[in-house]
mmCIF file of C-alpha atoms in Angstrom:
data_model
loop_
_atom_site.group_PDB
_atom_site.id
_atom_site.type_symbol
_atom_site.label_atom_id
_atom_site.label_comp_id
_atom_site.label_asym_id
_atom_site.label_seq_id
_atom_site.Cartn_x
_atom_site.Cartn_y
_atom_site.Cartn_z
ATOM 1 C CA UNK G 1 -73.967 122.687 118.847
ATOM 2 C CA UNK G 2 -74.623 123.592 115.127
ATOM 3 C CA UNK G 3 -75.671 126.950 114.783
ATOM 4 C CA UNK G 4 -76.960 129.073 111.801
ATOM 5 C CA UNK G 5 -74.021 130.649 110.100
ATOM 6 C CA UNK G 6 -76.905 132.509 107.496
ATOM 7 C CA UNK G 7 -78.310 133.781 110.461
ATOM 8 C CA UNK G 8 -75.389 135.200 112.502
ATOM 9 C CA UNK G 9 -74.347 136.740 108.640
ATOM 10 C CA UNK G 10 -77.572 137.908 108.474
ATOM 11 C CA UNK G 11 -77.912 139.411 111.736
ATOM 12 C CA UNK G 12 -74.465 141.319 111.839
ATOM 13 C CA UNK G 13 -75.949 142.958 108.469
ATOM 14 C CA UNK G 14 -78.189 144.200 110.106
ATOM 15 C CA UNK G 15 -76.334 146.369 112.651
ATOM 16 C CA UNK G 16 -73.606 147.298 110.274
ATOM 17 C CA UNK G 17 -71.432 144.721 111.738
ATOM 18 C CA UNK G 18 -70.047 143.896 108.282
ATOM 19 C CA UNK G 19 -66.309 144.679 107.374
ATOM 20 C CA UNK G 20 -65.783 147.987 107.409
ATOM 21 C CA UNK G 21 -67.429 148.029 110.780
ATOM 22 C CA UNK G 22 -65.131 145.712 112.337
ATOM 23 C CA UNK G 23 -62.398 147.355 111.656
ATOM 24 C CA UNK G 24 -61.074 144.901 109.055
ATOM 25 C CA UNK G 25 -60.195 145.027 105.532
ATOM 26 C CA UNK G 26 -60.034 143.345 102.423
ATOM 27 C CA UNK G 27 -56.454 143.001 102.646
ATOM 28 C CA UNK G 28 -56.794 140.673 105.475
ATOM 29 C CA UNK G 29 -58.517 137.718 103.855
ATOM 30 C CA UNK G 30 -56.010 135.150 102.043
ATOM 31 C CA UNK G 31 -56.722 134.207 99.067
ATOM 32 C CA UNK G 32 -58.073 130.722 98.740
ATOM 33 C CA UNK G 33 -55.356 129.124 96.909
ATOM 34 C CA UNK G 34 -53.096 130.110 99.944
ATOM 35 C CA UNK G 35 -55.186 129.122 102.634
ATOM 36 C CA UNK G 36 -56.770 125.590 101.056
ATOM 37 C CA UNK G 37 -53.837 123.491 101.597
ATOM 38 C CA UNK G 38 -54.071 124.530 105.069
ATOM 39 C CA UNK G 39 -57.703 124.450 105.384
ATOM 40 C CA UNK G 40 -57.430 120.489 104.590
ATOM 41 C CA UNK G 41 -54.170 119.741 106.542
ATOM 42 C CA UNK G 42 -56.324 121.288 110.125
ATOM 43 C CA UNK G 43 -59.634 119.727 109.547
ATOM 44 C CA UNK G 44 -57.205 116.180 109.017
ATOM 45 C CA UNK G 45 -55.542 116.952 112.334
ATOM 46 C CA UNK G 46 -59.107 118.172 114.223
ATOM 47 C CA UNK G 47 -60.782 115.101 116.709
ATOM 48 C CA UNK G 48 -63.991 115.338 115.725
ATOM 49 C CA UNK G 49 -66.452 116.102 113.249
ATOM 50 C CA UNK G 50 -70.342 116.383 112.592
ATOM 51 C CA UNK G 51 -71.506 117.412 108.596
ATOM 52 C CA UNK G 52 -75.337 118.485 108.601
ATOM 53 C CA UNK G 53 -77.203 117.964 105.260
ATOM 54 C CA UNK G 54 -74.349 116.303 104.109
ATOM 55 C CA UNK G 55 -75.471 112.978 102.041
ATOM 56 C CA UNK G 56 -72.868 110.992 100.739
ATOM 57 C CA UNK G 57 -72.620 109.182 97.360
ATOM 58 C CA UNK G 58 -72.455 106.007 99.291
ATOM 59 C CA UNK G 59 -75.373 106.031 100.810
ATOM 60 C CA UNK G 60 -77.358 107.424 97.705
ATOM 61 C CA UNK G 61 -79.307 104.213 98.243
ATOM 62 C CA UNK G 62 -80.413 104.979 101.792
ATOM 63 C CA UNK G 63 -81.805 108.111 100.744
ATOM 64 C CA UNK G 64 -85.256 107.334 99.886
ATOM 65 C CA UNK G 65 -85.631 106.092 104.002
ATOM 66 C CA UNK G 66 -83.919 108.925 104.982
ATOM 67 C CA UNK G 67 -86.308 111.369 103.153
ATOM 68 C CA UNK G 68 -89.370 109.464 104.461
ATOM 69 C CA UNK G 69 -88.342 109.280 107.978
ATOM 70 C CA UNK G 70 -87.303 112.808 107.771
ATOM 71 C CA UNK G 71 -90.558 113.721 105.915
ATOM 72 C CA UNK G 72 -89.229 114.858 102.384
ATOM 73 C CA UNK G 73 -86.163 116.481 104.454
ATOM 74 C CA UNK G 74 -82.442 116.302 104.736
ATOM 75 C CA UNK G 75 -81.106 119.288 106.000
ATOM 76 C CA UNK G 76 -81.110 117.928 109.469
ATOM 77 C CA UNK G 77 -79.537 114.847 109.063
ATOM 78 C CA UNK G 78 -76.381 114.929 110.552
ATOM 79 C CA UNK G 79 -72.987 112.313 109.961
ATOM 80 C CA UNK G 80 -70.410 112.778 112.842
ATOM 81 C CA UNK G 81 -67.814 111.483 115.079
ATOM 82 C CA UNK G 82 -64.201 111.012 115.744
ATOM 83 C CA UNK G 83 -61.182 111.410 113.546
ATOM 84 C CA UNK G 84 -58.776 110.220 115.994
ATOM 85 C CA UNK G 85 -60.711 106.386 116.244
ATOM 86 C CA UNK G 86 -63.255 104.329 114.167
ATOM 87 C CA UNK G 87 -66.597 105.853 115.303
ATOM 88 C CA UNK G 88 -69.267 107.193 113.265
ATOM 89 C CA UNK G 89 -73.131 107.895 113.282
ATOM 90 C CA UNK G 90 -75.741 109.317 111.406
ATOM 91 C CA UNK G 91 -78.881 110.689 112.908
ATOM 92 C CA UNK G 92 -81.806 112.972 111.827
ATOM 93 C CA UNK G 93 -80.989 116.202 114.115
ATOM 94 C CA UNK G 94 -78.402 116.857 116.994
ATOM 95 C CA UNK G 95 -80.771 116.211 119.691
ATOM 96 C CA UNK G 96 -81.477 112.779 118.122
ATOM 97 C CA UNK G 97 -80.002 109.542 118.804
ATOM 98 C CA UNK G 98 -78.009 107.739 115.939
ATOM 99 C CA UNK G 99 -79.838 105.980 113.590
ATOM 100 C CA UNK G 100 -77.362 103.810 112.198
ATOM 101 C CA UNK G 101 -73.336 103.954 113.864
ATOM 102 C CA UNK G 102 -70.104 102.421 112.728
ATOM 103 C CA UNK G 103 -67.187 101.430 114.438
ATOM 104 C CA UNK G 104 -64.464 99.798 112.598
ATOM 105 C CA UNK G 105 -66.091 96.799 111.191
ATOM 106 C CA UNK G 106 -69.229 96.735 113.601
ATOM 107 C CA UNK G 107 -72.604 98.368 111.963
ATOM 108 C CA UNK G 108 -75.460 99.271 114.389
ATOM 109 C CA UNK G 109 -78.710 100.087 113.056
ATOM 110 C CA UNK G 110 -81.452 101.259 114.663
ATOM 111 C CA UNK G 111 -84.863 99.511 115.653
ATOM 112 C CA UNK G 112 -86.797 102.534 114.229
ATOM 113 C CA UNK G 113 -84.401 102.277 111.081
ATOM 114 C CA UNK G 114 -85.522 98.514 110.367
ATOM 115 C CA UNK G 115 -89.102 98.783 110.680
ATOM 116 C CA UNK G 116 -89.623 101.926 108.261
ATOM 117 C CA UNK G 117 -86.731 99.413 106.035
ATOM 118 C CA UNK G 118 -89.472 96.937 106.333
ATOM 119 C CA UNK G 119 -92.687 99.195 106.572
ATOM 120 C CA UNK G 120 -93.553 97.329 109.364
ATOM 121 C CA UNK G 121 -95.104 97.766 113.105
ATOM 122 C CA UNK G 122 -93.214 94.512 115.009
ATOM 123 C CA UNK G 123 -93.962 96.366 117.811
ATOM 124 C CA UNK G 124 -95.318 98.746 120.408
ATOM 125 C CA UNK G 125 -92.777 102.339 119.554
ATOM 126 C CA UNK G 126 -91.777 102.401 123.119
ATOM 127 C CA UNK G 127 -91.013 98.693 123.429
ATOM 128 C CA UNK G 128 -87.832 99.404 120.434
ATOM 129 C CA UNK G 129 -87.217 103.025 121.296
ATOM 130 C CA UNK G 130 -83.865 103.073 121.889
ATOM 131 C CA UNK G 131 -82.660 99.832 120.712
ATOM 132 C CA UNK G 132 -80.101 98.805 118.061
ATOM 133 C CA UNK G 133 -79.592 95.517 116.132
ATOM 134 C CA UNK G 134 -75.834 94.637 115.395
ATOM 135 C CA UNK G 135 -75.984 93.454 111.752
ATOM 136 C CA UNK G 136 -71.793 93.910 111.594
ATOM 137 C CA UNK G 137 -72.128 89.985 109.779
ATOM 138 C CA UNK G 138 -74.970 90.691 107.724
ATOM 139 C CA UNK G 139 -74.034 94.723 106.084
ATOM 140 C CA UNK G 140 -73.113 94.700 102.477
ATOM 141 C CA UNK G 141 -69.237 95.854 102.807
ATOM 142 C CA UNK G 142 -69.446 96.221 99.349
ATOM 143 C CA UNK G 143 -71.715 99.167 99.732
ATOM 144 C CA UNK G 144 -69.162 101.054 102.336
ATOM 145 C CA UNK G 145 -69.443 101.668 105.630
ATOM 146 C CA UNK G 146 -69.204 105.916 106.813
ATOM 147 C CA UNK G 147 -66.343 106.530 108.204
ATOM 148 C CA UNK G 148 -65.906 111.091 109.041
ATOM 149 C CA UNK G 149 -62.041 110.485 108.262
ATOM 150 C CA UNK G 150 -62.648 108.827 104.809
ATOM 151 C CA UNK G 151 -65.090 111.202 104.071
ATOM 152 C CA UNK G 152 -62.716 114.116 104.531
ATOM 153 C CA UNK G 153 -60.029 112.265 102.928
ATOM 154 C CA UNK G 154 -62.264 111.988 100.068
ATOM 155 C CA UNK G 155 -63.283 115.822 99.579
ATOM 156 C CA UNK G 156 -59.490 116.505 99.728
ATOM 157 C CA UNK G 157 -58.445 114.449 97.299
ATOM 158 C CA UNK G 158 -61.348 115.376 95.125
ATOM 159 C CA UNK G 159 -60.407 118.586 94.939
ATOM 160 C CA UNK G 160 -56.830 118.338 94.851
ATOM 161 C CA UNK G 161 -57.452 116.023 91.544
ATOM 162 C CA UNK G 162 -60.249 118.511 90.452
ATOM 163 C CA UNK G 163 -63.902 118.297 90.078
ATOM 164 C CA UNK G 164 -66.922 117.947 92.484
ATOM 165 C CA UNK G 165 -66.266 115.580 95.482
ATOM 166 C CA UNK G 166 -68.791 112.468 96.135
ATOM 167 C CA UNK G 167 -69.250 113.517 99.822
ATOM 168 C CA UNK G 168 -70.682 117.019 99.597
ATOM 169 C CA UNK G 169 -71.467 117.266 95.412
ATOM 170 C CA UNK G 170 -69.092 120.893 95.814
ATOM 171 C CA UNK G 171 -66.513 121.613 93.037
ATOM 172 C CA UNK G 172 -63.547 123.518 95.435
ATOM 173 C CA UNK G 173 -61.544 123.759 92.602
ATOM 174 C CA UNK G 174 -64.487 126.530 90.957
ATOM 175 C CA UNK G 175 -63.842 128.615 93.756
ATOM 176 C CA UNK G 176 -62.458 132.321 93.429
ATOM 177 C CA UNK G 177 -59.422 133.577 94.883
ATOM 178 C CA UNK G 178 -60.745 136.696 96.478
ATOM 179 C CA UNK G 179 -62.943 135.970 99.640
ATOM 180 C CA UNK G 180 -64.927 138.305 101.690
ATOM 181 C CA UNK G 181 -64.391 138.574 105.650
ATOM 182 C CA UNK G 182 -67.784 138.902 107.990
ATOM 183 C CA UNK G 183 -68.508 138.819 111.755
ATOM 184 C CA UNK G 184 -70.632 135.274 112.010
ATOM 185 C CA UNK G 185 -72.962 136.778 114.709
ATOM 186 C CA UNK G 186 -73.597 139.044 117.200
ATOM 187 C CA UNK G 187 -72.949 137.113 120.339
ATOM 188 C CA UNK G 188 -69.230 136.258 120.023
ATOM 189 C CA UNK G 189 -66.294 138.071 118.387
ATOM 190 C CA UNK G 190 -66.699 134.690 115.986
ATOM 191 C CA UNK G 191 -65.551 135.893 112.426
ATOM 192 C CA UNK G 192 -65.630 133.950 108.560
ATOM 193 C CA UNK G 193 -63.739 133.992 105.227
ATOM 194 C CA UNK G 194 -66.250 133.374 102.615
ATOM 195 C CA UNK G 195 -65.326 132.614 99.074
ATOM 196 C CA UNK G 196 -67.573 131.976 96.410
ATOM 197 C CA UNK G 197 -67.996 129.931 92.809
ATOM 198 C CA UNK G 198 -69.589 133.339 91.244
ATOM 199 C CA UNK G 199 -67.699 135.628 92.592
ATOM 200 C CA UNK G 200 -70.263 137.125 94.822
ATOM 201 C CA UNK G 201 -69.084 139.536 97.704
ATOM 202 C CA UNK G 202 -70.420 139.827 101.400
ATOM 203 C CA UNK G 203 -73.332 142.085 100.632
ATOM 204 C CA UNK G 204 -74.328 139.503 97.939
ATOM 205 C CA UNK G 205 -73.802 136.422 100.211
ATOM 206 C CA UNK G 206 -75.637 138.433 103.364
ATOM 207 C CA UNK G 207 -78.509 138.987 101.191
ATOM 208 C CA UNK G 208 -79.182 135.553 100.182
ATOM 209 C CA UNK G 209 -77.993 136.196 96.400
ATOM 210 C CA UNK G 210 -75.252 134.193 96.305
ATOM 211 C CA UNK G 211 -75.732 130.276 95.977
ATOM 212 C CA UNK G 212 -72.542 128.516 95.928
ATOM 213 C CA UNK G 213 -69.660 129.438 98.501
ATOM 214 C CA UNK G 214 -67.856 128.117 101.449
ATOM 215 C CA UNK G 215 -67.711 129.280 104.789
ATOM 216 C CA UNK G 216 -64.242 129.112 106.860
ATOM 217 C CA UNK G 217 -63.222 130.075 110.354
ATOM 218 C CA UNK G 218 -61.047 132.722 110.142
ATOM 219 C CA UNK G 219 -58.140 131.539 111.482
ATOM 220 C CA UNK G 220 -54.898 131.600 109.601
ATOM 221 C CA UNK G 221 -53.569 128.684 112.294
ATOM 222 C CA UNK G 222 -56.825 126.446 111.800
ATOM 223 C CA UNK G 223 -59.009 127.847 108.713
ATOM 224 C CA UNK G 224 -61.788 124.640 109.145
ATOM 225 C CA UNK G 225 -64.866 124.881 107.211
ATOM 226 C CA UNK G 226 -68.043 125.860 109.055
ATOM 227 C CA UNK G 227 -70.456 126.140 105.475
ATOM 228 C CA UNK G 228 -71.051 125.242 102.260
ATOM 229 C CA UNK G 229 -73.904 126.596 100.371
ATOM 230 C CA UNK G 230 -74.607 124.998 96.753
ATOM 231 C CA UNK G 231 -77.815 125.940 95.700
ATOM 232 C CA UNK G 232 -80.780 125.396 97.945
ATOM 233 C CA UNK G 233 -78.525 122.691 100.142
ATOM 234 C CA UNK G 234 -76.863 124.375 102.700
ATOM 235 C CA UNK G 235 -74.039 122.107 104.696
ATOM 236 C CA UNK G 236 -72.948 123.004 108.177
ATOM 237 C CA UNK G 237 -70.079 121.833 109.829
ATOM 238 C CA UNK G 238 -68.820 121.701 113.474
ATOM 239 C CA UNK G 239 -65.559 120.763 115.332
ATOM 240 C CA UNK G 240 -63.989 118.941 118.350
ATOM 241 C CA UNK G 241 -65.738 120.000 121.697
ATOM 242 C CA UNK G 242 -68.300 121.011 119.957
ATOM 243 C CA UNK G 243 -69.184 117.487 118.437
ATOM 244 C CA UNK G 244 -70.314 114.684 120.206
ATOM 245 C CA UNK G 245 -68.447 111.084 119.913
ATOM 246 C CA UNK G 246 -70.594 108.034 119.399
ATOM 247 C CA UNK G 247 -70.846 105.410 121.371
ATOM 248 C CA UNK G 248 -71.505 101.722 121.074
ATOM 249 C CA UNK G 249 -74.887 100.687 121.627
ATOM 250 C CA UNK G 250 -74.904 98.873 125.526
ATOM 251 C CA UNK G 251 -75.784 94.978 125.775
ATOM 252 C CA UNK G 252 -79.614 96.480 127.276
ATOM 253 C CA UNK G 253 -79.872 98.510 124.461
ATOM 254 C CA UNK G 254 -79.159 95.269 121.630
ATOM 255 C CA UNK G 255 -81.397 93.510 120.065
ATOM 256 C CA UNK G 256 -81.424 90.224 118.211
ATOM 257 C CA UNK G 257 -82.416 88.829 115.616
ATOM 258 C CA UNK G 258 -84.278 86.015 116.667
ATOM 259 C CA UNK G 259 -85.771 89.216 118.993
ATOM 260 C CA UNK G 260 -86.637 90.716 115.642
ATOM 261 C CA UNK G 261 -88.356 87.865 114.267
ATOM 262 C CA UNK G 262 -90.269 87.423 117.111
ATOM 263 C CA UNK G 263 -91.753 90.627 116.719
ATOM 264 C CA UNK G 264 -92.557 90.781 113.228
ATOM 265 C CA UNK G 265 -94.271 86.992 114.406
ATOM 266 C CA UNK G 266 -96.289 89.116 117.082
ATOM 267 C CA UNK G 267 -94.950 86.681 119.603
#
């Protein structure tokens, strides 16, 4: 599961469990330019991924749905899946099924997806709940399926080539060098590297002053991101076990489109 990483910081300010109090120091965070290459090379080799309030430059179109079926919000809608096979879904919150899920060439949309699409009421909401209309023939490739690999591949070579990335709108290469080293929360030993665009140290990042600055797992073998915080959008990101893969929609669970039609005919 996702959790909070403001409010584990937030919490070990509280109780002094900050740097000093850990028993770390300064000394022992690298400094970004050290650790990036590394951060990219173990979130390529990781199995899974889910990005929350992530929305991609490729589905700028979709956005408008998105914000209406999320009510004006899109800090919980989540893209994730596997980086070891084509599998990939968006929904709006973890306990959610997928709204819309991609597997190689085969696009899956979702019943409730279609009908806010179309504004309409085909049917009763627990006749569709749950069901998913292939529309693999009918998707515009032009417009790009989601893919979690591509979309990491993307922010890497963004910011390896400079400049703010099309998947999260974050500008890596603005980063500091010097980061800041916190305890994430109070029930695990769970601690973060934390460098930021302004410069901003832990007390300033704790407090909610600074606004743009990344998050990583401190772990010199496997530094992945868990946060990035650009302004009022703040992006969470869980790994492996901790993600769930998506799976294709089962033949009960498919819909047609002559099964569409029919509905929007009231038949």
């Amino acid at each position: 599961m996702t959790r909070s990483i403001r409010t584990g910081v937030a919490a070990a300010a509280i109780v002094s469990l900050a740097l000093t109090g850990c028993g770390a120091s300064a000394s022992d965070v690298p400094a970004f330019e050290d650790i990036e290459g590394d951060m990219w090379e173990s979130m390529a080799a990781s199995e899974a991924v889910a990005m929350t309030a992530v929305l991609p430059e490729a589905m700028s179109s979709d956005a408008a749905i998105i914000e209406e079926m999320l009510g004006g919000n899109l800090s919980d809608l989540q893209i994730y899946g596997s980086l070891d096979e084509s599998a990939t879904a968006i929904r709006l919150g973890e306990d959610q099924e997928p709204i819309m899920s991609f597997f190689g060439d085969e696009v899956y949309v979702s019943m409730d997806m279609i009908q806010q699409t179309m504004n309409s009421s085909m049917a009763e909401e627990a006749e569709l709940e749950g069901k998913y209309l292939d529309i693999s023939d009918d998707y515009d490739a032009a417009s790009g399926t989601v893919d979690v690999a591509d979309l990491l591949e993307d922010m890497r070579s963004t910011a390896e080539s400079g400049g703010a990335d099309e998947v999260t709108g974050f500008d890596f290469g603005q980063l500091q060098s010097e980061g800041s080293y916190m305890q994430l929360d109070m029930e695990s030993d769970d601690t973060g590297w934390f460098y930021s665009i302004d410069g901003e140290d832990e007390n300033a990042i704790m407090n909610g002053e600074a606004e743009q600055f990344i998050g990583l797992a401190s772990d010199h073998e496997s530094p992945r991101l868990l946060e990035i915080r650009d302004g009022d959008t703040a992006m969470e990101f869980s790994w492996d076990d901790e993600v769930e893969i998506p799976q294709r929609p089962s033949e009960d669970q498919l819909v047609t489109e002559e099964d569409v039609m029919g509905m929007a005919l009231g038949q």
